Short mmCIF file of C-alpha atoms in Angstrom, two decimals:
data_model
loop_
_atom_site.label_atom_id
_atom_site.label_comp_id
_atom_site.label_asym_id
_atom_site.label_seq_id
_atom_site.Cartn_x
_atom_site.Cartn_y
_atom_site.Cartn_z
CA MET A 1058 177.23 199.56 144.88
CA PHE A 1059 178.03 196.32 143.06
CA PRO A 1060 176.54 195.91 139.59
CA PHE A 1061 173.77 193.46 139.17
CA THR A 1062 175.21 192.31 135.73
CA ARG A 1063 177.72 189.69 135.49
CA ASP A 1064 180.36 189.57 132.98
CA PRO A 1065 180.24 186.86 130.35
CA LYS A 1066 183.44 186.09 130.88
CA ASP A 1067 182.94 184.94 134.40
CA PRO A 1068 183.44 181.14 134.94
CA GLN A 1069 180.16 179.08 135.24
CA PRO A 1070 179.67 177.15 138.40
CA ALA A 1071 180.86 173.49 138.42
CA ALA A 1072 177.06 172.13 138.79
CA GLU A 1073 176.04 173.97 135.63
CA ALA A 1074 179.05 173.37 133.47
CA ALA A 1075 178.96 169.58 133.65
CA ALA A 1076 175.59 167.82 134.04
CA PRO A 1077 175.72 164.09 134.51
CA ALA A 1078 174.88 161.94 131.30
CA PRO A 1079 171.58 159.76 131.78
CA LYS A 1080 172.08 155.98 132.23
CA ALA A 1081 171.30 153.78 129.30
CA PRO A 1082 168.58 151.14 129.88
CA GLU A 1083 169.66 147.60 130.12
CA ALA A 1084 169.07 145.31 127.24
CA HIS A 1085 166.68 142.48 127.77
CA PRO A 1086 168.18 138.98 127.74
CA LEU A 1087 166.26 137.94 124.63
CA ASP A 1088 166.40 141.01 122.75
CA ALA A 1089 169.80 139.82 120.95
CA LEU A 1090 167.94 136.57 119.94
CA THR A 1091 164.70 138.22 118.62
CA GLY A 1092 166.65 141.00 116.69
CA GLY A 1093 165.65 143.76 119.18
CA VAL A 1094 162.04 143.02 119.73
CA PHE A 1095 162.12 144.14 123.23
CA SER A 1096 164.06 147.26 122.63
CA ALA A 1097 161.64 148.56 119.81
CA ALA A 1098 160.12 151.91 120.72
CA THR A 1099 156.89 151.57 119.27
CA SER A 1100 154.19 148.46 119.16
CA GLY A 1101 154.11 148.37 115.43
CA GLU A 1102 157.79 148.24 115.10
CA ARG A 1103 158.03 145.31 117.73
CA ALA A 1104 155.37 143.31 115.77
CA GLN A 1105 157.20 143.80 112.60
CA ARG A 1106 160.45 142.54 114.18
CA VAL A 1107 158.70 139.64 115.69
CA ARG A 1108 157.49 138.60 111.94
CA ASP A 1109 161.12 139.06 110.94
CA TRP A 1110 162.29 136.85 113.49
CA LEU A 1111 159.68 134.08 112.84
CA ALA A 1112 160.50 134.13 109.37
CA THR A 1113 164.07 132.77 110.38
CA GLU A 1114 162.14 129.51 111.73
CA PRO A 1115 163.45 129.70 115.35
CA GLU A 1116 163.13 126.57 117.50
CA PRO A 1117 159.47 125.78 119.28
CA ALA A 1118 161.06 126.31 122.84
CA GLN A 1119 162.68 129.68 121.79
CA MET A 1120 159.20 130.91 120.42
CA GLN A 1121 157.62 129.64 123.65
CA GLU A 1122 159.97 131.49 125.87
CA VAL A 1123 159.77 134.61 123.88
CA PHE A 1124 155.94 134.60 123.76
CA LYS A 1125 155.78 134.11 127.55
CA GLU A 1126 157.91 137.37 128.09
CA LEU A 1127 156.34 139.18 125.11
CA SER A 1128 152.74 138.41 126.10
CA ALA A 1129 153.18 140.33 129.44
CA LYS A 1130 154.32 143.42 127.89
CA ASP A 1131 152.68 143.78 124.26
CA LYS A 1132 149.94 141.32 123.55
CA GLY A 1133 149.31 142.58 120.13
CA ALA A 1134 152.79 142.02 119.16
CA ALA A 1135 152.88 138.39 120.67
CA LYS A 1136 149.68 137.63 118.61
CA ALA A 1137 151.89 136.34 115.63
CA LEU A 1138 153.90 134.23 118.03
CA ARG A 1139 150.57 132.63 119.28
CA GLU A 1140 149.27 131.68 116.16
CA LYS A 1141 152.87 130.13 115.11
CA LEU A 1142 152.65 128.03 118.22
CA ASP A 1143 149.13 126.96 117.50
CA GLU A 1144 150.05 125.98 114.04
CA LEU A 1145 152.84 123.84 115.40
CA ARG A 1146 150.65 122.38 117.84
CA ARG A 1147 147.99 121.43 115.26
CA ALA A 1148 150.78 120.11 113.07
CA ARG A 1149 151.99 117.79 115.84
CA GLU A 1150 148.36 116.54 116.56
CA GLN A 1151 147.95 115.76 112.93
CA ASP A 1152 151.42 114.05 112.55
CA THR A 1153 150.19 111.87 115.40
CA VAL A 1154 146.70 111.08 113.72
CA ALA A 1155 148.40 110.70 110.32
CA ALA A 1156 150.97 107.98 112.08
CA GLU A 1157 148.07 106.15 113.49
CA TRP A 1158 145.87 106.08 110.40
CA GLN A 1159 149.02 105.13 108.27
CA ALA A 1160 149.52 101.93 110.40
CA LYS A 1161 145.98 100.89 109.64
CA ALA A 1162 146.12 101.50 106.01
CA GLN A 1163 149.27 99.73 105.79
CA ALA A 1164 147.81 96.82 107.65
CA LEU A 1165 144.90 96.68 105.13
CA LEU A 1166 147.44 96.77 102.24
CA ASP A 1167 149.85 93.96 103.59
CA ALA A 1168 146.68 91.63 104.39
CA ALA A 1169 146.39 88.69 101.92
CA ARG A 1170 142.69 89.43 101.51
CA LEU A 1171 141.59 93.05 101.31
CA ASN A 1172 137.86 93.67 102.69
CA ILE A 1173 136.30 96.24 100.46
CA ALA A 1174 134.11 97.31 103.39
CA ASP A 1175 137.00 97.85 105.41
CA ALA A 1176 139.01 99.80 103.03
CA LEU A 1177 136.12 102.19 102.33
CA ALA A 1178 135.28 102.55 106.19
CA TRP A 1179 139.27 103.64 106.66
CA GLN A 1180 138.78 106.45 104.17
CA ARG A 1181 135.50 107.50 105.97
CA ASP A 1182 136.63 107.39 109.45
CA ALA A 1183 140.30 108.96 108.72
CA ALA A 1184 138.28 111.96 107.55
CA LYS A 1185 136.16 112.18 110.38
CA ALA A 1186 139.18 112.04 112.93
CA GLY A 1187 140.63 114.95 110.92
CA ALA A 1188 143.64 112.87 109.50
CA PRO A 1189 145.38 114.91 106.55
CA LEU A 1190 144.50 112.78 103.67
CA SER A 1191 145.64 115.21 101.15
CA ARG A 1192 149.14 115.15 102.65
CA GLU A 1193 151.65 112.26 102.32
CA PRO A 1194 151.92 109.74 103.32
CA LEU A 1195 148.07 109.37 103.68
CA ALA A 1196 147.45 110.70 100.14
CA GLY A 1197 149.55 107.86 98.63
CA LEU A 1198 148.02 104.99 100.84
CA ARG A 1199 144.68 106.44 99.86
CA THR A 1200 145.42 106.27 96.22
CA GLN A 1201 146.66 102.59 96.76
CA LEU A 1202 143.47 101.60 98.47
CA VAL A 1203 141.62 103.09 95.94
CA GLU A 1204 143.34 100.98 93.04
CA ARG A 1205 143.10 97.78 95.04
CA ILE A 1206 139.35 98.24 95.58
CA LYS A 1207 139.11 98.99 91.68
CA ALA A 1208 141.12 95.85 91.00
CA VAL A 1209 138.95 93.78 93.29
CA GLU A 1210 135.70 94.91 91.89
CA ASP A 1211 136.97 94.63 88.13
CA LEU A 1212 137.81 91.04 89.08
CA GLN A 1213 134.23 90.35 90.34
CA GLN A 1214 132.82 91.80 87.30
CA ARG A 1215 134.95 89.48 85.19
CA VAL A 1216 133.90 86.51 87.26
CA MET A 1217 130.10 87.48 86.48
CA VAL A 1218 130.73 87.72 82.78
CA GLN A 1219 132.64 84.55 82.69
CA ARG A 1220 129.74 82.84 84.35
CA GLU A 1221 127.31 84.03 81.94
CA ALA A 1222 129.54 82.92 78.97
CA ALA A 1223 129.56 79.51 80.47
CA ALA A 1224 125.97 79.54 80.55
CA LEU A 1225 125.68 80.49 76.93
CA LEU A 1226 128.27 77.91 75.90
CA ALA A 1227 126.32 75.14 77.71
CA GLN A 1228 123.06 76.18 75.82
CA ARG A 1229 124.93 76.15 72.43
CA ILE A 1230 126.19 72.78 73.12
CA GLU A 1231 122.63 71.49 74.12
CA LEU A 1232 120.93 73.14 71.26
CA LEU A 1233 123.04 70.79 68.95
CA SER A 1234 121.40 67.87 70.31
CA THR A 1235 118.39 69.06 68.58
CA LYS A 1236 119.97 69.45 65.41
CA PRO A 1237 121.43 66.54 62.88
CA TRP A 1238 124.59 64.98 63.97
CA ALA A 1239 126.24 66.21 60.92
CA GLU A 1240 125.82 69.89 61.65
CA ALA A 1241 126.96 69.17 65.24
CA GLN A 1242 129.98 67.58 63.92
CA GLN A 1243 130.74 70.73 61.76
CA GLN A 1244 130.31 73.10 64.78
CA GLN A 1245 132.65 70.64 66.97
CA ASP A 1246 136.02 72.42 66.28
CA ALA A 1247 134.81 75.93 66.92
CA LEU A 1248 132.99 74.88 70.34
CA GLN A 1249 136.26 73.18 71.23
CA ALA A 1250 138.05 76.24 70.79
CA ASP A 1251 135.60 78.50 72.76
CA VAL A 1252 135.61 76.08 75.62
CA THR A 1253 139.28 75.83 75.77
CA HIS A 1254 139.45 79.86 75.70
CA TRP A 1255 136.87 79.88 78.37
CA GLN A 1256 138.82 77.63 80.58
CA ALA A 1257 141.93 79.46 80.18
CA GLN A 1258 140.06 82.80 81.28
CA ALA A 1259 138.86 80.93 84.21
CA ALA A 1260 142.13 79.61 85.24
CA ALA A 1261 143.59 83.07 84.82
CA LEU A 1262 140.91 84.86 87.11
CA GLN A 1263 141.53 82.28 89.83
CA ALA A 1264 145.47 83.02 89.37
CA ASP A 1265 145.02 86.75 89.76
CA GLY A 1266 146.66 88.18 92.82
CA GLN A 1267 143.29 89.92 93.90
CA TRP A 1268 141.52 86.53 94.05
CA PRO A 1269 141.57 86.04 97.64
CA SER A 1270 140.16 89.52 98.02
CA VAL A 1271 136.81 88.86 95.99
CA ASP A 1272 133.55 88.45 97.72
CA MET A 1273 132.78 84.89 99.16
CA ARG A 1274 129.97 84.22 97.06
CA PHE A 1275 131.87 84.43 93.49
CA PRO A 1276 134.40 81.83 93.77
CA PRO A 1277 131.56 79.21 94.20
CA GLN A 1278 129.59 80.79 91.31
CA LEU A 1279 132.73 80.20 89.02
CA GLU A 1280 133.10 76.75 90.14
CA ALA A 1281 129.51 75.65 89.61
CA ALA A 1282 129.81 77.21 86.19
CA GLN A 1283 132.94 75.43 85.36
CA SER A 1284 131.51 72.16 86.44
CA GLN A 1285 128.33 72.74 84.46
CA LEU A 1286 130.01 73.27 81.27
CA ASN A 1287 132.61 70.36 81.89
CA ALA A 1288 129.75 68.16 82.19
CA VAL A 1289 127.96 69.31 78.87
CA TRP A 1290 130.84 69.10 77.06
CA SER A 1291 132.27 65.86 78.40
CA ALA A 1292 128.81 64.34 77.43
CA PHE A 1293 128.50 65.99 74.05
CA VAL A 1294 132.02 64.73 72.79
CA PRO A 1295 131.70 61.05 73.43
CA ALA A 1296 127.96 61.21 72.20
CA LEU A 1297 129.15 62.88 68.91
CA ALA A 1298 132.04 60.43 68.26
CA GLN A 1299 129.51 57.53 68.95
CA ALA A 1300 127.17 58.83 66.35
CA VAL A 1301 129.89 59.21 63.99
CA ALA A 1302 130.98 55.67 64.57
CA ALA A 1303 127.43 54.51 64.22
CA ALA A 1304 127.13 56.25 60.64
CA GLN A 1305 130.17 54.44 59.57
CA ASP A 1306 129.37 50.99 60.94
CA ALA A 1307 125.65 49.56 61.14
CA ALA A 1308 126.72 47.06 63.74
CA ALA A 1309 127.92 50.09 66.09
CA PRO A 1310 125.45 51.22 68.87
CA LEU A 1311 123.51 54.17 68.65
CA PRO A 1312 124.48 57.51 70.38
CA PRO A 1313 122.24 58.28 73.61
CA VAL A 1314 120.81 61.34 71.85
CA PRO A 1315 117.22 60.43 70.67
CA LEU A 1316 117.25 62.83 67.59
CA TRP A 1317 120.75 61.48 66.48
CA ALA A 1318 119.54 57.78 66.94
CA ASP A 1319 116.28 58.33 65.04
CA GLU A 1320 118.23 59.74 62.10
CA LEU A 1321 120.54 56.85 62.11
CA ARG A 1322 117.95 54.34 62.34
CA ALA A 1323 116.25 56.09 59.44
CA ALA A 1324 119.62 55.83 57.47
CA ARG A 1325 119.95 52.21 58.26
CA GLY A 1326 116.25 51.44 57.21
CA GLU A 1327 115.06 50.59 60.53
CA ALA A 1328 111.64 51.69 62.24
CA PRO A 1329 111.71 54.55 65.00
CA VAL A 1330 111.20 53.38 68.28
CA ALA A 1331 108.01 54.59 69.92
CA GLU A 1332 108.31 56.52 73.08
CA ALA A 1333 107.10 54.77 75.99
CA THR A 1334 104.28 56.89 77.76
CA PRO A 1335 105.05 57.40 81.36
CA PRO A 1336 102.51 56.30 83.87
CA ALA A 1337 100.51 58.86 85.62
CA PRO A 1338 101.48 59.60 88.97
CA ALA A 1339 99.16 58.18 91.73
CA LYS A 1340 97.30 60.49 93.95
CA PRO A 1341 98.99 60.25 97.39
CA ARG A 1342 97.07 58.26 100.00
CA VAL A 1343 95.00 60.52 102.30
CA ASP A 1344 94.04 59.27 105.97
CA PRO A 1345 90.23 58.78 106.16
CA GLU A 1346 90.02 60.51 109.41
CA GLN A 1347 91.47 63.74 108.08
CA ARG A 1348 89.53 63.64 104.92
CA GLN A 1349 86.14 63.05 107.15
CA ALA A 1350 87.16 66.30 109.32
CA ALA A 1351 87.89 68.27 106.28
CA THR A 1352 84.57 67.12 104.52
CA LYS A 1353 82.64 68.25 107.98
CA ALA A 1354 84.36 71.34 108.04
CA VAL A 1355 83.41 72.52 104.58
CA GLU A 1356 79.78 70.95 104.90
CA ALA A 1357 79.38 73.23 107.89
CA GLY A 1358 80.58 76.38 105.89
CA VAL A 1359 78.25 75.38 102.97
CA MET A 1360 75.05 75.03 105.35
CA LEU A 1361 75.72 78.49 106.98
CA LEU A 1362 75.90 80.05 103.57
CA GLU A 1363 72.97 78.50 102.12
CA GLN A 1364 70.81 79.39 105.16
CA ALA A 1365 72.13 83.21 104.73
CA VAL A 1366 71.23 82.99 101.11
CA ALA A 1367 67.85 81.59 101.80
CA ALA A 1368 67.15 84.43 104.66
CA GLY A 1369 68.32 87.24 102.42
CA HIS A 1370 70.87 88.62 105.10
CA SER A 1371 73.44 90.13 103.44
CA LYS A 1372 75.72 90.72 106.41
CA ASN A 1373 75.27 87.09 107.41
CA MET A 1374 75.96 86.23 103.89
CA ASN A 1375 79.27 88.15 103.65
CA SER A 1376 80.74 86.64 106.80
CA ALA A 1377 79.55 83.04 105.56
CA THR A 1378 81.03 83.42 102.25
CA GLN A 1379 84.31 84.66 103.85
CA ALA A 1380 84.52 81.63 106.11
CA LEU A 1381 83.56 79.01 103.29
CA ARG A 1382 86.47 80.33 101.13
CA GLN A 1383 88.97 80.16 104.01
CA SER A 1384 87.75 76.59 104.66
CA LEU A 1385 87.92 75.53 101.01
CA LYS A 1386 91.26 77.04 100.80
CA THR A 1387 92.57 74.75 103.62
CA ASN A 1388 90.52 71.56 103.11
CA GLY A 1389 89.80 71.82 99.26
CA ARG A 1390 92.29 68.88 98.28
CA LEU A 1391 90.60 66.81 100.67
CA ILE A 1392 86.92 66.83 99.77
CA ASP A 1393 85.09 65.09 96.88
CA GLU A 1394 83.85 66.26 93.48
CA ALA A 1395 80.07 66.41 94.50
CA LEU A 1396 80.88 68.56 97.66
CA GLU A 1397 83.24 70.80 95.58
CA ALA A 1398 80.49 71.42 93.07
CA ARG A 1399 77.84 72.13 95.94
CA VAL A 1400 80.31 74.80 97.41
CA HIS A 1401 80.69 76.41 94.08
CA ALA A 1402 76.91 76.56 93.64
CA ALA A 1403 76.66 78.23 97.06
CA LEU A 1404 79.05 80.70 96.38
CA VAL A 1405 77.60 81.63 92.88
CA SER A 1406 74.00 81.76 94.62
CA ALA A 1407 75.42 84.27 97.17
CA GLY A 1408 76.91 86.39 94.33
CA GLU A 1409 73.54 86.47 92.55
CA LEU A 1410 71.80 87.43 95.75
CA GLY A 1411 74.14 90.12 96.43
CA GLY A 1412 73.63 91.50 93.00
CA TRP A 1413 69.65 91.25 93.19
CA GLN A 1414 69.92 93.09 96.61
CA ARG A 1415 71.78 95.97 94.75
CA TRP A 1416 69.21 96.28 91.96
CA SER A 1417 66.27 96.42 94.47
CA ALA A 1418 67.91 99.23 96.37
CA ASP A 1419 68.52 100.93 93.23
CA LYS A 1420 64.78 100.54 92.36
CA ALA A 1421 63.54 101.72 95.69
CA ARG A 1422 65.94 104.73 95.19
CA GLU A 1423 64.41 105.67 91.93
CA GLN A 1424 60.85 105.33 93.29
CA LEU A 1425 61.56 107.86 96.22
CA VAL A 1426 63.14 110.30 93.80
CA ALA A 1427 60.16 110.17 91.84
CA ARG A 1428 57.65 110.70 94.46
CA ALA A 1429 59.67 113.72 95.88
CA GLU A 1430 59.63 115.27 92.32
CA ALA A 1431 55.74 114.75 92.10
CA LEU A 1432 55.34 116.64 95.38
CA LEU A 1433 57.15 119.72 93.81
CA VAL A 1434 54.45 119.93 91.10
CA PRO A 1435 52.48 123.19 91.62
CA ARG A 1436 48.64 122.89 92.13
CA LYS A 1437 46.14 124.62 90.35
CA PRO A 1438 44.70 127.68 92.03
CA ARG A 1439 41.00 127.74 93.26
CA ARG A 1440 38.36 129.81 91.41
CA GLN A 1441 37.12 132.95 93.84
CA PRO A 1442 33.64 134.33 93.62
CA PRO A 1443 33.19 137.92 91.87
CA ALA A 1444 33.75 140.70 94.40
CA GLY A 1445 30.32 142.48 93.32
CA ALA A 1446 28.01 139.21 93.86
CA PRO A 1447 25.12 139.69 96.52
CA ALA A 1448 25.74 138.02 99.85
CA ALA A 1449 22.65 135.80 99.44
CA ALA A 1450 23.93 134.35 96.10
CA ALA A 1451 27.23 133.52 97.69
CA THR A 1452 25.30 131.97 100.89
CA ALA A 1453 23.05 130.02 98.31
CA GLU A 1454 25.86 128.76 96.17
CA SER A 1455 28.57 128.27 98.54
CA PRO A 1456 27.38 124.67 99.85
CA VAL A 1457 27.08 123.55 96.37
CA GLU A 1458 30.21 124.81 94.70
CA THR A 1459 32.56 124.04 97.49
CA PRO A 1460 32.31 120.16 96.87
CA THR A 1461 32.06 120.77 93.21
CA GLU A 1462 35.34 122.55 93.15
CA SER A 1463 37.02 119.88 95.26
CA ALA A 1464 35.88 117.06 93.05
CA ALA A 1465 36.89 119.05 89.92
CA ASP A 1466 40.46 119.48 91.49
CA VAL A 1467 40.56 115.83 92.22
CA VAL A 1468 39.53 115.02 88.83
CA GLU A 1469 41.69 117.58 87.11
CA ALA A 1470 44.94 116.03 88.89
CA PRO A 1471 44.92 112.43 87.92
CA ALA A 1472 48.86 112.29 87.55
CA ALA A 1473 49.35 113.14 91.21
CA PRO A 1474 50.44 110.28 93.48
CA VAL A 1475 47.46 108.57 95.51
CA ALA A 1476 48.97 110.10 98.56
CA GLU A 1477 47.92 113.44 97.67
CA ALA A 1478 44.26 112.74 97.72
CA PRO A 1479 43.75 112.24 101.42
CA ALA A 1480 45.74 115.78 101.90
CA GLU A 1481 43.39 117.44 99.41
CA ALA A 1482 40.34 116.19 100.96
CA ALA A 1483 41.48 117.33 104.21
CA GLU A 1484 42.18 120.81 103.01
CA ALA A 1485 38.64 120.99 101.23
CA ALA A 1486 36.51 119.83 103.95
CA PRO A 1487 37.09 122.70 106.48
CA GLU A 1488 36.38 125.16 103.71
CA VAL A 1489 32.59 124.13 103.55
CA PRO A 1490 31.70 125.57 107.15
CA THR A 1491 33.77 128.48 106.61
CA ALA A 1492 32.27 129.71 103.43
CA ALA A 1493 28.64 128.97 104.96
CA ALA A 1494 29.53 131.05 107.94
CA GLU A 1495 30.11 134.23 106.25
CA PRO A 1496 26.47 134.94 105.10
CA ILE A 1497 25.17 134.18 108.68
CA ALA A 1498 27.43 136.69 110.00
CA ALA A 1499 26.29 139.26 107.29
CA ASP A 1500 22.53 138.77 108.30
CA THR A 1501 23.24 139.09 111.94
CA VAL A 1502 24.82 142.55 111.30
CA ALA A 1503 21.96 143.61 108.92
CA SER A 1504 19.22 142.82 111.49
#
């Protein structure tokens, strides 16, 4: 028999001795580009290699291609790529919006006249559109617009201050015409310096680079103030010079300022000139037909009010009063004095009647309250016969005592209103036959 064991020295079969080596997997075409993203063994390792590759700032086209291949294999690892691509897309959109609003802001700055409302609207609309105002170049343009707006507003404020200064200077000059001419002469140099300084400031305002951008209402205001100041000053200087000449030469004409002229006349020993009283303005002529129509309208209203007052109708009186007041307001300038006095008398009568009606209503209310309180006063109780009295005595006394008690009740309550007497009599009357019927019934039972 052959042995079942095999000698270890026996050679092994060829199939068992040399097994074929497994084939290595083919590398992904993008694996070399991404640093082994596609050859990573686990998802976490793959995500880490994606982040490392994104740190090298690859091209957007390469990222798009890698994302397309990787999202089909591992969406978790492709999340970082998707976020990066979304960020790049938003950045491109913001760059487009920023370029659009940059052009608009530059157009506002390059214009000769900056409209403050348009500049403020640019900031508001750019923020609504999602433009990156905190990044350049929009941040710098925004700063330039804010500074330009502030410069224009400051210039407008200076214009208002300059206008008020011109008004105060004009008042100072006019006030000197109410003082002696010598005092005005002493202040002439100071006033001259102030006027010259004001004119220099006004010229500087108009020469400012932001002057075309101020609101349209400010240049006319400054021009009007300048014209008024120049007119007052140009009238003051010749008048003062004429006053000085008249003080030195008695034959020189007097200045047109009344106070200075009177002062110089007094110095020369001349009598002051009395001022002529201006004639009273004549009343304008009124068409007779118009006056007649107005008189008829007012007379009709007065008659209605007088009739309402005579009748004492408050409702008609109120409506007639309102109608008369409206007619007087419309035609009051066209009626004569007699009719106007009649109107006022009728209105006064209507007011007095209204006051009397209120007084009479108050008195009637007080009387009703007094009568109601009197009804609440308790009555005196009636006297009852003794319980042990005989029936015959009750029968004999009842017809006499009943009217006596009724009369006593009436006499004992004189303060009660008159309206209570009939009520008490009505209550006392039926008591007589009732009291008399009681002994009759007793006799019938006894028999």
